[in-house]
Amino acid sequence: MTLGSSALLPIASYSIPFKIPGSQKDRRLLHYFCVQGSDDISGFLSSDFWSQTVLQAGHEDLVVRQALVAMSSLHLDYTSSSPDRKSVASPETLSLYGKALRSLGKRLVQSSDGTTKTALVCCILFYCCESTIGDGDAALQHLGNGLKLLVSAQRDQTADESTDIKSLTTIFERLDMQASFFEDDRIPILALPKYRCEEPHHGTLPLRKGILGLQDAQQRLVKLQAWLYHFVNKNVEFYQETKESLSLDILEERSSLEQGYNAWIEDINEFENRDQHDDQTLHGIRTLLVHFYVCRMILQSKFPQDHNVFGASPNPNAHHILDLAETLLEHTIQVNASPIATKAPRRNFSLETGVVAPLFALAIKCSDDSVATRAAQMLASSHRREGLYDAQTMSHIINELKRSRDGVTRVKEEIGGGIEAVSPLEYHIPEQYEGGGIGKLLWSMSL
């Protein structure tokens, strides 16, 4: 079976697990989602939301089904189109997307049982749509609407809604952190409980209990990421202080964070060594390790400052992370060549944070120039977008910052006659950039 457009890719046979209502075109797009879209969108880790929740919700609810059809069409447009095409979405896809937006608007006006779940699922799907298009502001607006509704639902939920709300909370936590990584001055809305040193386990330290599976490991790591983000953000005015000048509260919270990260890596290592795992599970573990190692480097470099963490040159720790990311990108190439899905997709889109953001972080923070060079090459060749992060754009930013830094270095060497030490690219971000995320960074660099 193929979709009815010469621009679309052939699709292998697949048995949808239940009868899907709707038009033949809708069923074909949902068929594509089952074959290719859900795996690509969920990224390197499997997700119950993309493999089960959204399909079940679409089966039960017309509004969700329309949103899922629009998102599937947009994903297919993205993967099958050339990267230099001016518009990602075809006119037909934009029509489907507009129809889904209008349908949700009507449902919200005529509220009924299940409206909250419908709206939450649609907010995720619309965030996915706008991220695919590349409209970060619109994507964040949909995510913000969903997060506000989720917080309200968590407070007011009934017993019947509790399971649905709990299952949706985990993906919102991941997207909430993704948005905060993208917009560096954004505070996560799904915040952890306030840290209090006097509480057992310091209030937010995840208790060590072993890892039940990859989704459990991912959820615990996301909470550690959120805690690290809040810790760094609230203490930013003290980042240059010596250890002797830092308050006991800061030092104790940092120690607790370190304990949390140490417990997590011990548990994931035990989980990996406990059983024989298939390739999909091993790729999931490597993805989480990429996130873990970058976050641990950030923690080790702060309060007090330790310039050796990112300043080492050569930097074997950073290259180890690049090695892990490289295996994941090589896996994507193999999947793209597989005959069981669409043939030869030109690029990949995942809503989940994978390797793009960690590679960019390493590139701009490490003094080892080979790290930035290698990361930029990996990003440029990946033809990949992960949520708000486009790999080609990140590679372009890295290369422009390298050119700017190298130009300044040449001038200084010509004037002073000495050889300048290589400085991290983040030190060469334009002065007019005052925070606010990748979009504003691009504007400050006139890109």
PDB file of C-alpha atoms in Angstrom, residues 131-372:
ATOM      1  CA  SER A 131       8.507  21.643  15.865  1.00  0.00           C
ATOM      2  CA  THR A 132       8.566  19.795  12.552  1.00  0.00           C
ATOM      3  CA  ILE A 133       7.691  22.988  10.703  1.00  0.00           C
ATOM      4  CA  GLY A 134      10.414  24.793  12.663  1.00  0.00           C
ATOM      5  CA  ASP A 135       8.175  27.377  14.353  1.00  0.00           C
ATOM      6  CA  GLY A 136       9.621  27.283  17.875  1.00  0.00           C
ATOM      7  CA  ASP A 137       7.399  30.043  19.254  1.00  0.00           C
ATOM      8  CA  ALA A 138       4.193  28.318  18.145  1.00  0.00           C
ATOM      9  CA  ALA A 139       5.470  24.968  19.429  1.00  0.00           C
ATOM     10  CA  LEU A 140       6.245  26.431  22.838  1.00  0.00           C
ATOM     11  CA  GLN A 141       2.797  28.038  22.946  1.00  0.00           C
ATOM     12  CA  HIS A 142       1.137  24.645  22.466  1.00  0.00           C
ATOM     13  CA  LEU A 143       3.439  23.085  25.062  1.00  0.00           C
ATOM     14  CA  GLY A 144       2.732  25.903  27.502  1.00  0.00           C
ATOM     15  CA  ASN A 145      -1.013  25.420  27.078  1.00  0.00           C
ATOM     16  CA  GLY A 146      -0.629  21.711  27.742  1.00  0.00           C
ATOM     17  CA  LEU A 147       1.551  22.223  30.807  1.00  0.00           C
ATOM     18  CA  LYS A 148      -0.897  24.687  32.352  1.00  0.00           C
ATOM     19  CA  LEU A 149      -3.765  22.286  31.733  1.00  0.00           C
ATOM     20  CA  LEU A 150      -1.741  19.393  33.154  1.00  0.00           C
ATOM     21  CA  VAL A 151      -0.897  21.280  36.348  1.00  0.00           C
ATOM     22  CA  SER A 152      -4.589  22.112  36.767  1.00  0.00           C
ATOM     23  CA  ALA A 153      -5.589  18.501  36.075  1.00  0.00           C
ATOM     24  CA  GLN A 154      -3.058  17.181  38.591  1.00  0.00           C
ATOM     25  CA  ARG A 155      -4.672  19.381  41.209  1.00  0.00           C
ATOM     26  CA  ASP A 156      -8.291  18.637  40.339  1.00  0.00           C
ATOM     27  CA  GLN A 157      -8.161  15.122  38.879  1.00  0.00           C
ATOM     28  CA  THR A 158     -10.792  12.539  39.731  1.00  0.00           C
ATOM     29  CA  ALA A 159     -10.016   8.903  40.429  1.00  0.00           C
ATOM     30  CA  ASP A 160     -11.078   7.968  36.882  1.00  0.00           C
ATOM     31  CA  GLU A 161      -8.639  10.469  35.382  1.00  0.00           C
ATOM     32  CA  SER A 162      -5.654   9.707  37.616  1.00  0.00           C
ATOM     33  CA  THR A 163      -4.172   6.928  35.454  1.00  0.00           C
ATOM     34  CA  ASP A 164      -4.442   8.984  32.261  1.00  0.00           C
ATOM     35  CA  ILE A 165      -2.929  12.062  33.900  1.00  0.00           C
ATOM     36  CA  LYS A 166      -0.069  10.065  35.383  1.00  0.00           C
ATOM     37  CA  SER A 167       0.783   8.426  32.052  1.00  0.00           C
ATOM     38  CA  LEU A 168       0.794  11.792  30.256  1.00  0.00           C
ATOM     39  CA  THR A 169       2.868  13.506  32.942  1.00  0.00           C
ATOM     40  CA  THR A 170       6.069  11.656  32.023  1.00  0.00           C
ATOM     41  CA  ILE A 171       6.141  12.852  28.406  1.00  0.00           C
ATOM     42  CA  PHE A 172       5.248  16.390  29.479  1.00  0.00           C
ATOM     43  CA  GLU A 173       8.169  16.306  31.936  1.00  0.00           C
ATOM     44  CA  ARG A 174      10.520  15.380  29.090  1.00  0.00           C
ATOM     45  CA  LEU A 175       9.180  18.068  26.766  1.00  0.00           C
ATOM     46  CA  ASP A 176       9.240  20.616  29.597  1.00  0.00           C
ATOM     47  CA  MET A 177      12.964  19.981  30.061  1.00  0.00           C
ATOM     48  CA  GLN A 178      13.541  20.049  26.301  1.00  0.00           C
ATOM     49  CA  ALA A 179      11.985  23.499  26.153  1.00  0.00           C
ATOM     50  CA  SER A 180      14.146  24.744  29.035  1.00  0.00           C
ATOM     51  CA  PHE A 181      17.316  23.454  27.375  1.00  0.00           C
ATOM     52  CA  PHE A 182      16.261  25.238  24.179  1.00  0.00           C
ATOM     53  CA  GLU A 183      15.374  28.513  25.921  1.00  0.00           C
ATOM     54  CA  ASP A 184      18.171  28.968  28.440  1.00  0.00           C
ATOM     55  CA  ASP A 185      16.238  31.480  30.549  1.00  0.00           C
ATOM     56  CA  ARG A 186      13.067  29.384  30.760  1.00  0.00           C
ATOM     57  CA  ILE A 187      12.157  27.831  34.112  1.00  0.00           C
ATOM     58  CA  PRO A 188      10.592  24.339  33.920  1.00  0.00           C
ATOM     59  CA  ILE A 189       6.918  24.436  34.848  1.00  0.00           C
ATOM     60  CA  LEU A 190       6.824  20.890  36.194  1.00  0.00           C
ATOM     61  CA  ALA A 191       9.267  21.749  38.981  1.00  0.00           C
ATOM     62  CA  LEU A 192      10.512  19.342  41.594  1.00  0.00           C
ATOM     63  CA  PRO A 193       9.584  19.845  45.263  1.00  0.00           C
ATOM     64  CA  LYS A 194      11.560  22.599  46.927  1.00  0.00           C
ATOM     65  CA  TYR A 195      14.950  21.378  48.091  1.00  0.00           C
ATOM     66  CA  ARG A 196      15.345  21.413  51.860  1.00  0.00           C
ATOM     67  CA  CYS A 197      18.589  20.237  53.427  1.00  0.00           C
ATOM     68  CA  GLU A 198      16.937  19.184  56.671  1.00  0.00           C
ATOM     69  CA  GLU A 199      14.624  16.638  55.004  1.00  0.00           C
ATOM     70  CA  PRO A 200      15.574  12.975  54.662  1.00  0.00           C
ATOM     71  CA  HIS A 201      17.110  12.424  51.235  1.00  0.00           C
ATOM     72  CA  HIS A 202      17.073  16.241  50.897  1.00  0.00           C
ATOM     73  CA  GLY A 203      13.532  16.370  49.597  1.00  0.00           C
ATOM     74  CA  THR A 204      14.253  15.629  45.929  1.00  0.00           C
ATOM     75  CA  LEU A 205      16.940  12.951  45.857  1.00  0.00           C
ATOM     76  CA  PRO A 206      15.517   9.952  43.962  1.00  0.00           C
ATOM     77  CA  LEU A 207      15.762   6.941  46.246  1.00  0.00           C
ATOM     78  CA  ARG A 208      18.011   4.227  44.943  1.00  0.00           C
ATOM     79  CA  LYS A 209      15.789   1.272  44.149  1.00  0.00           C
ATOM     80  CA  GLY A 210      17.318  -0.287  41.070  1.00  0.00           C
ATOM     81  CA  ILE A 211      16.034   0.323  37.569  1.00  0.00           C
ATOM     82  CA  LEU A 212      12.805  -1.360  36.498  1.00  0.00           C
ATOM     83  CA  GLY A 213      13.355  -0.701  32.806  1.00  0.00           C
ATOM     84  CA  LEU A 214      14.427   1.945  30.305  1.00  0.00           C
ATOM     85  CA  GLN A 215      11.371   4.146  30.816  1.00  0.00           C
ATOM     86  CA  ASP A 216      11.974   4.118  34.572  1.00  0.00           C
ATOM     87  CA  ALA A 217      15.640   5.008  34.015  1.00  0.00           C
ATOM     88  CA  GLN A 218      14.657   7.820  31.662  1.00  0.00           C
ATOM     89  CA  GLN A 219      12.093   9.219  34.081  1.00  0.00           C
ATOM     90  CA  ARG A 220      14.601   9.256  36.936  1.00  0.00           C
ATOM     91  CA  LEU A 221      17.227  10.936  34.768  1.00  0.00           C
ATOM     92  CA  VAL A 222      14.770  13.624  33.630  1.00  0.00           C
ATOM     93  CA  LYS A 223      14.062  14.444  37.283  1.00  0.00           C
ATOM     94  CA  LEU A 224      17.797  14.697  37.952  1.00  0.00           C
ATOM     95  CA  GLN A 225      18.145  16.993  34.929  1.00  0.00           C
ATOM     96  CA  ALA A 226      15.342  19.205  36.220  1.00  0.00           C
ATOM     97  CA  TRP A 227      16.940  19.348  39.654  1.00  0.00           C
ATOM     98  CA  LEU A 228      20.335  20.237  38.145  1.00  0.00           C
ATOM     99  CA  TYR A 229      18.729  22.968  36.029  1.00  0.00           C
ATOM    100  CA  HIS A 230      17.032  24.546  39.046  1.00  0.00           C
ATOM    101  CA  PHE A 231      20.157  24.254  41.175  1.00  0.00           C
ATOM    102  CA  VAL A 232      22.383  25.979  38.615  1.00  0.00           C
ATOM    103  CA  ASN A 233      19.778  28.602  37.750  1.00  0.00           C
ATOM    104  CA  LYS A 234      18.991  29.701  41.304  1.00  0.00           C
ATOM    105  CA  ASN A 235      22.683  29.925  42.253  1.00  0.00           C
ATOM    106  CA  VAL A 236      23.975  31.534  39.063  1.00  0.00           C
ATOM    107  CA  GLU A 237      25.186  34.647  40.906  1.00  0.00           C
ATOM    108  CA  PHE A 238      27.636  32.489  42.871  1.00  0.00           C
ATOM    109  CA  TYR A 239      29.140  30.567  39.955  1.00  0.00           C
ATOM    110  CA  GLN A 240      32.547  32.289  40.226  1.00  0.00           C
ATOM    111  CA  GLU A 241      32.856  31.907  43.995  1.00  0.00           C
ATOM    112  CA  THR A 242      35.549  29.711  45.507  1.00  0.00           C
ATOM    113  CA  LYS A 243      34.532  26.663  47.504  1.00  0.00           C
ATOM    114  CA  GLU A 244      35.369  28.499  50.736  1.00  0.00           C
ATOM    115  CA  SER A 245      32.997  31.320  49.784  1.00  0.00           C
ATOM    116  CA  LEU A 246      30.030  29.113  48.906  1.00  0.00           C
ATOM    117  CA  SER A 247      27.297  28.625  51.485  1.00  0.00           C
ATOM    118  CA  LEU A 248      26.856  25.295  53.231  1.00  0.00           C
ATOM    119  CA  ASP A 249      23.392  24.946  51.670  1.00  0.00           C
ATOM    120  CA  ILE A 250      24.850  25.168  48.149  1.00  0.00           C
ATOM    121  CA  LEU A 251      27.602  22.676  48.919  1.00  0.00           C
ATOM    122  CA  GLU A 252      25.189  20.217  50.542  1.00  0.00           C
ATOM    123  CA  GLU A 253      22.710  20.408  47.686  1.00  0.00           C
ATOM    124  CA  ARG A 254      25.510  19.900  45.174  1.00  0.00           C
ATOM    125  CA  SER A 255      26.642  16.862  47.158  1.00  0.00           C
ATOM    126  CA  SER A 256      23.096  15.479  47.139  1.00  0.00           C
ATOM    127  CA  LEU A 257      22.848  16.012  43.393  1.00  0.00           C
ATOM    128  CA  GLU A 258      26.127  14.190  42.937  1.00  0.00           C
ATOM    129  CA  GLN A 259      24.797  11.303  45.027  1.00  0.00           C
ATOM    130  CA  GLY A 260      21.708  11.176  42.829  1.00  0.00           C
ATOM    131  CA  TYR A 261      23.774  10.999  39.633  1.00  0.00           C
ATOM    132  CA  ASN A 262      26.134   8.409  41.126  1.00  0.00           C
ATOM    133  CA  ALA A 263      23.187   6.232  42.176  1.00  0.00           C
ATOM    134  CA  TRP A 264      21.684   6.502  38.700  1.00  0.00           C
ATOM    135  CA  ILE A 265      24.847   5.425  36.864  1.00  0.00           C
ATOM    136  CA  GLU A 266      25.339   2.505  39.250  1.00  0.00           C
ATOM    137  CA  ASP A 267      21.760   1.390  38.644  1.00  0.00           C
ATOM    138  CA  ILE A 268      21.934   1.704  34.846  1.00  0.00           C
ATOM    139  CA  ASN A 269      25.201  -0.242  34.786  1.00  0.00           C
ATOM    140  CA  GLU A 270      23.616  -2.954  36.936  1.00  0.00           C
ATOM    141  CA  PHE A 271      20.578  -3.009  34.630  1.00  0.00           C
ATOM    142  CA  GLU A 272      22.762  -3.296  31.515  1.00  0.00           C
ATOM    143  CA  ASN A 273      24.829  -6.144  32.977  1.00  0.00           C
ATOM    144  CA  ARG A 274      21.892  -7.981  34.557  1.00  0.00           C
ATOM    145  CA  ASP A 275      20.443  -9.490  31.382  1.00  0.00           C
ATOM    146  CA  GLN A 276      21.063  -9.949  27.691  1.00  0.00           C
ATOM    147  CA  HIS A 277      19.452  -7.003  25.888  1.00  0.00           C
ATOM    148  CA  ASP A 278      18.338  -6.555  22.305  1.00  0.00           C
ATOM    149  CA  ASP A 279      19.826  -3.822  20.129  1.00  0.00           C
ATOM    150  CA  GLN A 280      16.903  -1.458  20.727  1.00  0.00           C
ATOM    151  CA  THR A 281      17.420  -1.589  24.487  1.00  0.00           C
ATOM    152  CA  LEU A 282      21.175  -1.096  24.129  1.00  0.00           C
ATOM    153  CA  HIS A 283      20.613   1.968  21.929  1.00  0.00           C
ATOM    154  CA  GLY A 284      18.236   3.316  24.560  1.00  0.00           C
ATOM    155  CA  ILE A 285      20.854   2.824  27.266  1.00  0.00           C
ATOM    156  CA  ARG A 286      23.461   4.634  25.156  1.00  0.00           C
ATOM    157  CA  THR A 287      21.090   7.548  24.618  1.00  0.00           C
ATOM    158  CA  LEU A 288      20.542   7.922  28.350  1.00  0.00           C
ATOM    159  CA  LEU A 289      24.295   7.653  28.947  1.00  0.00           C
ATOM    160  CA  VAL A 290      24.902  10.526  26.510  1.00  0.00           C
ATOM    161  CA  HIS A 291      22.478  12.679  28.526  1.00  0.00           C
ATOM    162  CA  PHE A 292      23.921  11.507  31.837  1.00  0.00           C
ATOM    163  CA  TYR A 293      27.572  12.161  31.010  1.00  0.00           C
ATOM    164  CA  VAL A 294      26.909  15.677  29.694  1.00  0.00           C
ATOM    165  CA  CYS A 295      24.863  16.569  32.784  1.00  0.00           C
ATOM    166  CA  ARG A 296      27.497  15.109  35.087  1.00  0.00           C
ATOM    167  CA  MET A 297      30.191  17.183  33.379  1.00  0.00           C
ATOM    168  CA  ILE A 298      28.069  20.297  33.914  1.00  0.00           C
ATOM    169  CA  LEU A 299      27.623  19.441  37.591  1.00  0.00           C
ATOM    170  CA  GLN A 300      31.326  18.677  38.063  1.00  0.00           C
ATOM    171  CA  SER A 301      32.284  22.001  36.475  1.00  0.00           C
ATOM    172  CA  LYS A 302      30.242  24.164  38.861  1.00  0.00           C
ATOM    173  CA  PHE A 303      30.092  25.220  42.532  1.00  0.00           C
ATOM    174  CA  PRO A 304      32.988  25.664  42.710  1.00  0.00           C
ATOM    175  CA  GLN A 305      34.154  26.188  39.141  1.00  0.00           C
ATOM    176  CA  ASP A 306      36.416  23.496  37.753  1.00  0.00           C
ATOM    177  CA  HIS A 307      37.790  24.609  34.390  1.00  0.00           C
ATOM    178  CA  ASN A 308      39.463  21.241  33.838  1.00  0.00           C
ATOM    179  CA  VAL A 309      36.137  19.517  33.156  1.00  0.00           C
ATOM    180  CA  PHE A 310      35.436  21.280  29.858  1.00  0.00           C
ATOM    181  CA  GLY A 311      38.846  22.961  29.529  1.00  0.00           C
ATOM    182  CA  ALA A 312      40.889  19.766  29.183  1.00  0.00           C
ATOM    183  CA  SER A 313      42.566  19.392  25.791  1.00  0.00           C
ATOM    184  CA  PRO A 314      42.530  16.669  24.671  1.00  0.00           C
ATOM    185  CA  ASN A 315      39.245  15.834  26.388  1.00  0.00           C
ATOM    186  CA  PRO A 316      38.753  12.036  26.439  1.00  0.00           C
ATOM    187  CA  ASN A 317      35.510  12.284  28.447  1.00  0.00           C
ATOM    188  CA  ALA A 318      33.906  14.445  25.768  1.00  0.00           C
ATOM    189  CA  HIS A 319      35.115  12.158  22.988  1.00  0.00           C
ATOM    190  CA  HIS A 320      33.648   9.157  24.821  1.00  0.00           C
ATOM    191  CA  ILE A 321      30.253  10.882  24.689  1.00  0.00           C
ATOM    192  CA  LEU A 322      30.771  11.568  20.977  1.00  0.00           C
ATOM    193  CA  ASP A 323      31.589   7.880  20.465  1.00  0.00           C
ATOM    194  CA  LEU A 324      28.288   6.888  22.082  1.00  0.00           C
ATOM    195  CA  ALA A 325      26.351   9.403  19.978  1.00  0.00           C
ATOM    196  CA  GLU A 326      28.096   8.197  16.841  1.00  0.00           C
ATOM    197  CA  THR A 327      26.871   4.626  17.370  1.00  0.00           C
ATOM    198  CA  LEU A 328      23.312   5.966  17.628  1.00  0.00           C
ATOM    199  CA  LEU A 329      23.579   7.964  14.409  1.00  0.00           C
ATOM    200  CA  GLU A 330      25.070   4.933  12.639  1.00  0.00           C
ATOM    201  CA  HIS A 331      22.081   2.928  13.882  1.00  0.00           C
ATOM    202  CA  THR A 332      19.745   5.510  12.329  1.00  0.00           C
ATOM    203  CA  ILE A 333      21.465   5.065   8.967  1.00  0.00           C
ATOM    204  CA  GLN A 334      20.858   1.318   9.195  1.00  0.00           C
ATOM    205  CA  VAL A 335      17.186   1.831  10.111  1.00  0.00           C
ATOM    206  CA  ASN A 336      16.710   4.231   7.203  1.00  0.00           C
ATOM    207  CA  ALA A 337      18.065   1.562   4.853  1.00  0.00           C
ATOM    208  CA  SER A 338      15.780  -1.140   6.253  1.00  0.00           C
ATOM    209  CA  PRO A 339      13.208  -2.593   3.828  1.00  0.00           C
ATOM    210  CA  ILE A 340      10.546  -2.916   6.545  1.00  0.00           C
ATOM    211  CA  ALA A 341       9.718   0.800   6.588  1.00  0.00           C
ATOM    212  CA  THR A 342       9.630   3.662   4.106  1.00  0.00           C
ATOM    213  CA  LYS A 343      12.453   3.512   1.592  1.00  0.00           C
ATOM    214  CA  ALA A 344      15.386   5.904   1.837  1.00  0.00           C
ATOM    215  CA  PRO A 345      13.970   8.725   3.995  1.00  0.00           C
ATOM    216  CA  ARG A 346      15.996  11.850   3.357  1.00  0.00           C
ATOM    217  CA  ARG A 347      16.017  12.977   7.001  1.00  0.00           C
ATOM    218  CA  ASN A 348      14.668  12.034  10.417  1.00  0.00           C
ATOM    219  CA  PHE A 349      12.419  13.776  12.913  1.00  0.00           C
ATOM    220  CA  SER A 350      12.051  12.798  16.571  1.00  0.00           C
ATOM    221  CA  LEU A 351      10.092  14.779  19.109  1.00  0.00           C
ATOM    222  CA  GLU A 352      12.217  13.396  21.928  1.00  0.00           C
ATOM    223  CA  THR A 353      15.612  14.787  22.939  1.00  0.00           C
ATOM    224  CA  GLY A 354      18.296  12.458  21.596  1.00  0.00           C
ATOM    225  CA  VAL A 355      21.811  13.467  20.570  1.00  0.00           C
ATOM    226  CA  VAL A 356      21.466  16.902  18.929  1.00  0.00           C
ATOM    227  CA  ALA A 357      21.271  19.006  22.106  1.00  0.00           C
ATOM    228  CA  PRO A 358      24.078  17.097  23.918  1.00  0.00           C
ATOM    229  CA  LEU A 359      26.377  17.365  20.876  1.00  0.00           C
ATOM    230  CA  PHE A 360      25.746  21.100  20.653  1.00  0.00           C
ATOM    231  CA  ALA A 361      26.406  21.553  24.380  1.00  0.00           C
ATOM    232  CA  LEU A 362      29.743  19.737  24.155  1.00  0.00           C
ATOM    233  CA  ALA A 363      30.762  21.691  21.058  1.00  0.00           C
ATOM    234  CA  ILE A 364      30.303  25.120  22.625  1.00  0.00           C
ATOM    235  CA  LYS A 365      31.592  24.250  26.113  1.00  0.00           C
ATOM    236  CA  CYS A 366      34.769  22.253  25.392  1.00  0.00           C
ATOM    237  CA  SER A 367      38.126  23.949  24.815  1.00  0.00           C
ATOM    238  CA  ASP A 368      39.293  20.894  22.867  1.00  0.00           C
ATOM    239  CA  ASP A 369      38.719  22.124  19.313  1.00  0.00           C
ATOM    240  CA  SER A 370      38.543  18.577  17.984  1.00  0.00           C
ATOM    241  CA  VAL A 371      35.356  18.085  20.043  1.00  0.00           C
ATOM    242  CA  ALA A 372      33.619  21.029  18.362  1.00  0.00           C
TER     243      ALA A 372
END
